[in-house]
mmCIF file of C-alpha atoms in Angstrom:
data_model
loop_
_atom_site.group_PDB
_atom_site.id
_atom_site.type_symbol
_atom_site.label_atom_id
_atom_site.label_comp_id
_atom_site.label_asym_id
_atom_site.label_seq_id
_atom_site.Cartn_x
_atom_site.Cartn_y
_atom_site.Cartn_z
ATOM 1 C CA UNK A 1 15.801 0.855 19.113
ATOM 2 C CA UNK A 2 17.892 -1.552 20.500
ATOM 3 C CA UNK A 3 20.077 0.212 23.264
ATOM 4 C CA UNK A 4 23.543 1.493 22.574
ATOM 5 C CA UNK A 5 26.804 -0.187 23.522
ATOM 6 C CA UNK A 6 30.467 1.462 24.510
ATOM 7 C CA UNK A 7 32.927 1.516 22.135
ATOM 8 C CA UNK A 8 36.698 1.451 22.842
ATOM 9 C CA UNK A 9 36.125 3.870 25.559
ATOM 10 C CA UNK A 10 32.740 4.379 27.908
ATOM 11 C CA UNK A 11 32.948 7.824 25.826
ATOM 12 C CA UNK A 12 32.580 6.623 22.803
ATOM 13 C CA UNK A 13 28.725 4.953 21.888
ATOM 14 C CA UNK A 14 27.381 2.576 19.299
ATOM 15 C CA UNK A 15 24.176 2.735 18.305
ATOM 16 C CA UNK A 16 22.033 0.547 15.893
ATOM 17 C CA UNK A 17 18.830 0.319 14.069
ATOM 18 C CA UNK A 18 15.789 -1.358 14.847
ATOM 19 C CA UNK A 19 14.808 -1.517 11.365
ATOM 20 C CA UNK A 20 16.754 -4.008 9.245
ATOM 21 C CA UNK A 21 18.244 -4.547 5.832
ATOM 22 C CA UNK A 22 14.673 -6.969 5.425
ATOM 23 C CA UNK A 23 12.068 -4.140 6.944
ATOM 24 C CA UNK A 24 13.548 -1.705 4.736
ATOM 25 C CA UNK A 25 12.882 -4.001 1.861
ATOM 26 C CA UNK A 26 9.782 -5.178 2.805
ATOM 27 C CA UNK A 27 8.900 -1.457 3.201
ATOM 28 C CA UNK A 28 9.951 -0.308 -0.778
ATOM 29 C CA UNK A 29 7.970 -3.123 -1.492
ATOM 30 C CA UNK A 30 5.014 -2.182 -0.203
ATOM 31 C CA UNK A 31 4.870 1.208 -1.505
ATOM 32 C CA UNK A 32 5.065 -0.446 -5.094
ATOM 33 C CA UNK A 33 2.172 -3.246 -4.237
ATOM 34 C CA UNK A 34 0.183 -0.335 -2.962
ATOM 35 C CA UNK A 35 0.673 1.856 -5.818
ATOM 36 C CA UNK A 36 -0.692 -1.162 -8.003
ATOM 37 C CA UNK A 37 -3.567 -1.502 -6.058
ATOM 38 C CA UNK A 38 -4.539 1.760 -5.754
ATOM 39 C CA UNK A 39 -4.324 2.604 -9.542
ATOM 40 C CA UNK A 40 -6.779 -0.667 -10.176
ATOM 41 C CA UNK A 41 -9.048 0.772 -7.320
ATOM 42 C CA UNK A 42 -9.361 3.983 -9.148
ATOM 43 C CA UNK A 43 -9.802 2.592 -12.346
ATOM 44 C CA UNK A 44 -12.429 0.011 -10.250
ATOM 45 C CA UNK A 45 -10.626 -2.538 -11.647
ATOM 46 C CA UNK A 46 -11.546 -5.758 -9.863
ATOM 47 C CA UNK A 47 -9.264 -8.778 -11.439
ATOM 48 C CA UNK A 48 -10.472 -11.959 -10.715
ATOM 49 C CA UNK A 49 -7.377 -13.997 -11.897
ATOM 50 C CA UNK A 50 -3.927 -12.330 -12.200
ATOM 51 C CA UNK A 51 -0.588 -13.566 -13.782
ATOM 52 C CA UNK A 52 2.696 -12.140 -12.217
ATOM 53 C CA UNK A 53 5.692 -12.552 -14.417
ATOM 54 C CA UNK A 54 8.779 -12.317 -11.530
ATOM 55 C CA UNK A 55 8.229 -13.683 -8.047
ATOM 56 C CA UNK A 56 11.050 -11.727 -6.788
ATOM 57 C CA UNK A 57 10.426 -8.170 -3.802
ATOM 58 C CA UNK A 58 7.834 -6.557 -6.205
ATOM 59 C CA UNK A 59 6.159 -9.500 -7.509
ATOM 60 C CA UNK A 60 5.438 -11.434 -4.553
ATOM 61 C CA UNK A 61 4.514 -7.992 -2.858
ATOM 62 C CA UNK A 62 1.872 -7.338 -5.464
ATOM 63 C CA UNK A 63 0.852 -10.930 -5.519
ATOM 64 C CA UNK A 64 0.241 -10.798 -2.029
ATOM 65 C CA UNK A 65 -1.483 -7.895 -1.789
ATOM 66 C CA UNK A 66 -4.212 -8.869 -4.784
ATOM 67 C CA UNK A 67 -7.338 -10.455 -3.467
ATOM 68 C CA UNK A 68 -8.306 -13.034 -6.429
ATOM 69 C CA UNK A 69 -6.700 -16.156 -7.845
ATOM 70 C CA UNK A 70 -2.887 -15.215 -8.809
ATOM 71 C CA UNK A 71 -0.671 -17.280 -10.811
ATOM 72 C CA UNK A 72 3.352 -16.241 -10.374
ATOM 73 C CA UNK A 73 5.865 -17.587 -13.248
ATOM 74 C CA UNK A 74 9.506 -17.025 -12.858
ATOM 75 C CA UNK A 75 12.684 -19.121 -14.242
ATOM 76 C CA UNK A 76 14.180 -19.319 -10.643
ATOM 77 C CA UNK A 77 12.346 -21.023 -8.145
ATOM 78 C CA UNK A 78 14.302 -20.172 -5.349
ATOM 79 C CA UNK A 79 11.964 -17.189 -5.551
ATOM 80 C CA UNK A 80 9.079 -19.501 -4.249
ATOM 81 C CA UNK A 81 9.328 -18.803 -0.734
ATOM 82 C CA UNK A 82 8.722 -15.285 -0.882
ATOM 83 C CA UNK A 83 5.174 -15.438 -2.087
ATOM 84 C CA UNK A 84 1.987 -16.665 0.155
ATOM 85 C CA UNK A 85 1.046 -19.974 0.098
ATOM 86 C CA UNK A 86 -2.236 -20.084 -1.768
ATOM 87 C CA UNK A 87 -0.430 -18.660 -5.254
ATOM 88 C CA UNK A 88 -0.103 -20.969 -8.237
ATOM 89 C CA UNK A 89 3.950 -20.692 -8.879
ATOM 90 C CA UNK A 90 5.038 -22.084 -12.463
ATOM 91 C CA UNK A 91 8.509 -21.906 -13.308
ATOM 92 C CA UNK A 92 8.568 -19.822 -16.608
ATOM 93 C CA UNK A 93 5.585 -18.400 -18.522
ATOM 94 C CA UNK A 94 5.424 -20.955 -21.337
ATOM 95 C CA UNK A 95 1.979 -22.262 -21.874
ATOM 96 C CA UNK A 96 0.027 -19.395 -19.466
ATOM 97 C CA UNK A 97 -0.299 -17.355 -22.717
ATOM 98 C CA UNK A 98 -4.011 -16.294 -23.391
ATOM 99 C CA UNK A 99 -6.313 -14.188 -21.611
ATOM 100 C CA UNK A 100 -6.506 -12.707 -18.305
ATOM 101 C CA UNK A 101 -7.553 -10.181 -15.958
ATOM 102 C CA UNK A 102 -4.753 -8.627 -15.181
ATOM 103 C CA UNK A 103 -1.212 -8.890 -16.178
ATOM 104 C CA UNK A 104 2.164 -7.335 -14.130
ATOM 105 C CA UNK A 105 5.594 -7.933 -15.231
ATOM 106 C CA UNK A 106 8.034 -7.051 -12.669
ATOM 107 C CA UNK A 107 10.946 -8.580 -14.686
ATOM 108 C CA UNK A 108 12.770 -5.639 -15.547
ATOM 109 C CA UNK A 109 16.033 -5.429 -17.446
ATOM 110 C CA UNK A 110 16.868 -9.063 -19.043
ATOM 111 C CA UNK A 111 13.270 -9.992 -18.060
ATOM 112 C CA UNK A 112 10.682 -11.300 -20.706
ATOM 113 C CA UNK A 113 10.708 -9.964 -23.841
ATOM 114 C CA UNK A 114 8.144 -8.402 -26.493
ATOM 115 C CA UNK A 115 8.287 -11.818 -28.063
ATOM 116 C CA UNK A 116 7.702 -13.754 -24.885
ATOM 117 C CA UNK A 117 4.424 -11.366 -24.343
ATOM 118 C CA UNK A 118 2.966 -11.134 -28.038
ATOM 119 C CA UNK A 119 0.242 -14.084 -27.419
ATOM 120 C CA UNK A 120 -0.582 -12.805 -24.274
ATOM 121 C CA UNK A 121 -4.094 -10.988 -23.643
ATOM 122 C CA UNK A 122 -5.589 -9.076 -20.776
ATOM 123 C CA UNK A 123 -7.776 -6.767 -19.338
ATOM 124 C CA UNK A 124 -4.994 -4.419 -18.161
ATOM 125 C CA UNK A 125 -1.446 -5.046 -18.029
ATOM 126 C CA UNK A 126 0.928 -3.078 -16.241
ATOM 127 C CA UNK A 127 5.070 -3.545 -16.328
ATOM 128 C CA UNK A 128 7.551 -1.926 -13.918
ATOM 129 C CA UNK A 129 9.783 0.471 -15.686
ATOM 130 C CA UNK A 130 13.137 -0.433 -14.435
ATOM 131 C CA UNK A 131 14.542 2.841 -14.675
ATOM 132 C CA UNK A 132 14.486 5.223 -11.626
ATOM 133 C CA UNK A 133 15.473 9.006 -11.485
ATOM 134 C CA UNK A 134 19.024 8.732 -11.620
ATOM 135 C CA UNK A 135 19.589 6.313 -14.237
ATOM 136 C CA UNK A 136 22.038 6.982 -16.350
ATOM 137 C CA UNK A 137 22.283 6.671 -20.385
ATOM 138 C CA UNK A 138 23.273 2.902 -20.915
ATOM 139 C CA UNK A 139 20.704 1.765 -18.457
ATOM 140 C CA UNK A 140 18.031 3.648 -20.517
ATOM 141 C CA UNK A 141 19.115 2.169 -23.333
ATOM 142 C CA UNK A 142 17.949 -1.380 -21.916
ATOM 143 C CA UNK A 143 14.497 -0.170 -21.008
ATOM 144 C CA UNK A 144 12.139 -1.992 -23.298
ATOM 145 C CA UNK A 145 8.958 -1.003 -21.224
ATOM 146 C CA UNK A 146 6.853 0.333 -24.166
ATOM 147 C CA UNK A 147 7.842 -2.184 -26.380
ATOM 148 C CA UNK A 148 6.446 -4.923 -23.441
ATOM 149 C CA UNK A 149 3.272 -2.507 -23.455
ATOM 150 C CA UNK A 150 3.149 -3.238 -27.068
ATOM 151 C CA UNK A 151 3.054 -6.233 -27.225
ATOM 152 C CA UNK A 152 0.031 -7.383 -24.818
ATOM 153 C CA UNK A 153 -3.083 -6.793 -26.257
ATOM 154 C CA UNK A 154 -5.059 -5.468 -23.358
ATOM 155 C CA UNK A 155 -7.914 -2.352 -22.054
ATOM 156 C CA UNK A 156 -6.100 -0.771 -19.942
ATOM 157 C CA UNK A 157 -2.207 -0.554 -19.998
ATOM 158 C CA UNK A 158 0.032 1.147 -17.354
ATOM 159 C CA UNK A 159 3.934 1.376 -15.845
ATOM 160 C CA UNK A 160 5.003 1.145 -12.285
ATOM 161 C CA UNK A 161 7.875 3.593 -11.716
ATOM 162 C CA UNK A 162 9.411 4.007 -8.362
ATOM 163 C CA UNK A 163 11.348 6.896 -8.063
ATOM 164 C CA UNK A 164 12.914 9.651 -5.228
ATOM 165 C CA UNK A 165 16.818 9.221 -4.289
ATOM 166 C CA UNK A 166 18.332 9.094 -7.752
ATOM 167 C CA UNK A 167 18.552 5.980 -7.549
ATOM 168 C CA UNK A 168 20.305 3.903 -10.930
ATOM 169 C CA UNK A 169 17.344 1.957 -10.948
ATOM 170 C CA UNK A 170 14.079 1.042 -9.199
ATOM 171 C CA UNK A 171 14.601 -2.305 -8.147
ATOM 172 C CA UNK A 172 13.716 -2.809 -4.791
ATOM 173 C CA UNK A 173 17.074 -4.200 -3.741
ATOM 174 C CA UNK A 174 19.018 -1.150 -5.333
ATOM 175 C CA UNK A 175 16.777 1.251 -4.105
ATOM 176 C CA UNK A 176 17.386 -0.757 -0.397
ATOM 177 C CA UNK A 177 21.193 -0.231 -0.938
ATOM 178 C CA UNK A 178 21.027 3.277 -2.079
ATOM 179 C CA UNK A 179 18.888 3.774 1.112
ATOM 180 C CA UNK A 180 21.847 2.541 3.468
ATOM 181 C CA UNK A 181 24.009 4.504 1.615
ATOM 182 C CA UNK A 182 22.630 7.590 1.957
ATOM 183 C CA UNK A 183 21.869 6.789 5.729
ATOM 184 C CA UNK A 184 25.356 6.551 6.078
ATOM 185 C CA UNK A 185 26.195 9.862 4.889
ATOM 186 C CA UNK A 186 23.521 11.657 6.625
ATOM 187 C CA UNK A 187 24.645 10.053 10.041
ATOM 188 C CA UNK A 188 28.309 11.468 9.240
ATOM 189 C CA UNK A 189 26.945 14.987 9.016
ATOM 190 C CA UNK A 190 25.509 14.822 12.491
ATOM 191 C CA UNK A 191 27.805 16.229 15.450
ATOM 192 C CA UNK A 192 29.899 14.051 17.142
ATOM 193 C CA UNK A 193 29.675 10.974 14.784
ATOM 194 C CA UNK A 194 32.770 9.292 14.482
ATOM 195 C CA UNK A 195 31.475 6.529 11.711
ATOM 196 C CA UNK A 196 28.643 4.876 9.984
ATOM 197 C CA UNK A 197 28.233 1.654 8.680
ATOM 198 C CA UNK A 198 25.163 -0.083 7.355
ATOM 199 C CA UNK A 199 25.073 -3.904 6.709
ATOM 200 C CA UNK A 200 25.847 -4.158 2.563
ATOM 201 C CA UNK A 201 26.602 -7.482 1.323
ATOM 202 C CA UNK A 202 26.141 -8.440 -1.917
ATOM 203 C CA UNK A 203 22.372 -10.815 -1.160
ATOM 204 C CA UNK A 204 21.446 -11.318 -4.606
ATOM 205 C CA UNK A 205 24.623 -13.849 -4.844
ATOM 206 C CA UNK A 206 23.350 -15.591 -1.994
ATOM 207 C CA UNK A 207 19.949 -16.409 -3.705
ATOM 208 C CA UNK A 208 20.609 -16.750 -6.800
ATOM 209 C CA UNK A 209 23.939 -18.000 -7.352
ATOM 210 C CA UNK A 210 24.521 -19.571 -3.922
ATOM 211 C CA UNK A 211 20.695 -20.878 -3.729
ATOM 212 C CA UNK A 212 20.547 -20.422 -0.264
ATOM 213 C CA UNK A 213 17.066 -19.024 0.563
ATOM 214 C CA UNK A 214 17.593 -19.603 4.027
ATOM 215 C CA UNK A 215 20.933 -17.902 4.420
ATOM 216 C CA UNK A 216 19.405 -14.799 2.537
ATOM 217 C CA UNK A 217 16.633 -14.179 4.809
ATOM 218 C CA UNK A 218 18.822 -14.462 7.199
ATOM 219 C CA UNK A 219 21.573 -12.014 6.215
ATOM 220 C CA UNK A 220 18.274 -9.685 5.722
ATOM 221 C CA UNK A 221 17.531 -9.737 8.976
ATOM 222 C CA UNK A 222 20.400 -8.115 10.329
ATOM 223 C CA UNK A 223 20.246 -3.760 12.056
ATOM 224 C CA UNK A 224 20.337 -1.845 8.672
ATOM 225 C CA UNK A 225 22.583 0.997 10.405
ATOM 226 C CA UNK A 226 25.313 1.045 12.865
ATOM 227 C CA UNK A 227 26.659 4.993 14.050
ATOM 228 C CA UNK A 228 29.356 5.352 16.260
ATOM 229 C CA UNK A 229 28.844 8.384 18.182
ATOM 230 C CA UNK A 230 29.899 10.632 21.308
ATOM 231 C CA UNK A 231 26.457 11.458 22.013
ATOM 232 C CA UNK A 232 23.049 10.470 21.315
ATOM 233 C CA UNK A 233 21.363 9.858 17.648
ATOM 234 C CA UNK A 234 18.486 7.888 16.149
ATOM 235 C CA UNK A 235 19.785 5.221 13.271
ATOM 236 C CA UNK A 236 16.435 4.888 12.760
ATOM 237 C CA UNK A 237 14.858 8.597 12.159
ATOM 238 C CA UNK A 238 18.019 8.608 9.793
ATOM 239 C CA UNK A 239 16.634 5.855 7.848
ATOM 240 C CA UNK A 240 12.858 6.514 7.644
ATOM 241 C CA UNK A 241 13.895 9.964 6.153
ATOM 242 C CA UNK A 242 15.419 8.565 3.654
ATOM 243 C CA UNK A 243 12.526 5.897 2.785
ATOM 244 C CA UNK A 244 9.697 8.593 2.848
ATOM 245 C CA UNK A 245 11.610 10.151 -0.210
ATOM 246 C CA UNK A 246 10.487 7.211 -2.458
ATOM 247 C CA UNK A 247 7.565 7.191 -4.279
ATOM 248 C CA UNK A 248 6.186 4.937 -6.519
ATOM 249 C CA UNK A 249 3.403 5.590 -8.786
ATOM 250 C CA UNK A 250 1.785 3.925 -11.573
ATOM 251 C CA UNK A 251 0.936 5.705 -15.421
ATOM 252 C CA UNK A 252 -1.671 4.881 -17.423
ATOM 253 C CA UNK A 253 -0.801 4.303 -20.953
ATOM 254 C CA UNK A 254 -2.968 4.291 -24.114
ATOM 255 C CA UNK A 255 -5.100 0.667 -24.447
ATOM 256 C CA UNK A 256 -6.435 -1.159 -26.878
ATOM 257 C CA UNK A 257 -9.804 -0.265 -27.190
ATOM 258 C CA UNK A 258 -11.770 -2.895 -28.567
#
């Protein structure tokens, strides 16, 4: 941890994280990539080409972590530089209909729709649910997971839900923020902490309205927690409590059994 400077006053200390906004991402992500993996290792699942629909945290995570030929389709390319430079990247999923391997949609609410998947085929498919434990009744309400797992005919069919902090939904980003947040308010309730801050800015807008890929990674890369404190505390044992509440975990579902 980096070490801490003086405040106003030699009394007063600030302390920040080693761990940024980006290893705390890059973290949640992991957890879900792993969870995919180990669900197709205990179904001995071996895919040896895979379509990811969304190159975004989860998608390029997952992509990454596969070890066969992977195709990624999303409708912004400013995604691209997130995923590993031996992937296929096609911008949208028009024409990749037809059969393979495996199948993950990481799209989540507004993502592809049943219609968009009906011509598809695979040997399993799996979409993350975007719903977490603390989402509330309108964000149900635009959960069309089982419909998605409807519509691909595959073997074996499964959803990747992420859940742990009540968060509103399981994307990786919200989950990231609700991580600060809480951070925050743990630091608070230690002794002689005057303030917390974490670094929350609004990244999506810089990707994907501002197009900046550069300035995004960058903005990621800043400490994740700042405490101001009289005496000494641990931004980031604050932090990896909070992370080693998430879990992710992937549910079969009924197949098609041919």
């Amino acid at each position: 941890m980096k070490p801490p400077e003086t405040g106003i006053t030699e009394t007063v200390k600030t302390f920040f994280s080693s761990l940024t906004v980006g290893d705390i991402v890059r973290q949640i992500s992991h957890l879900k990539s792993s969870a995919v993996t180990g669900w197709l290792d205990d179904a001995r699942f071996e895919p040896e080409n895979a379509l990811i629909i969304g190159s975004y945290f989860t998608g390029a995570a997952i992509s990454g972590a596969l070890d066969c030929r992977v195709t990624v389709a999303d409708i912004n390319p400013q995604t691209r530089f997130l995923l590993r430079g031996d992937v296929d990247f096609r911008e949208g999923i028009h024409g990749l209909d037809g059969d393979w391997d495996l199948i993950v949609d990481t799209t989540g609410i507004g993502g592809v729709t049943p219609e968009e998947l009906s011509g598809f085929t695979a040997g399993a498919f799996i979409v993350e649910d975007p719903t977490s434990d603390g989402s509330d009744e309108t964000i149900m309400g635009y959960n069309s997971t089982a419909e998605r797992l409807e519509a691909v005919e595959a073997d074996l069919k499964a959803s990747l839900r992420t859940l742990g902090l009540g968060a509103k939904t399981s994307g990786t980003m919200t989950l990231t923020v609700e991580v600060l947040r809480r951070s925050m308010a743990d630091a608070l309730e230690c002794r002689g902490v005057l303030y917390a801050t974490a670094t929350l800015r609004f990244f999506e807008r810089i990707l994907f309205r501002e197009r900046d890929p550069q300035g995004f990674l960058r903005a990621l890369e800043s400490p994740a927690l700042t405490v101001s404190s009289l005496g000494d505390i641990s931004c980031d044992e604050i932090l990896e409590g909070n992370l080693g509440m998430i879990r992710s975990e992937v549910t079969e579902e009924d197949g098609d059994k041919n």
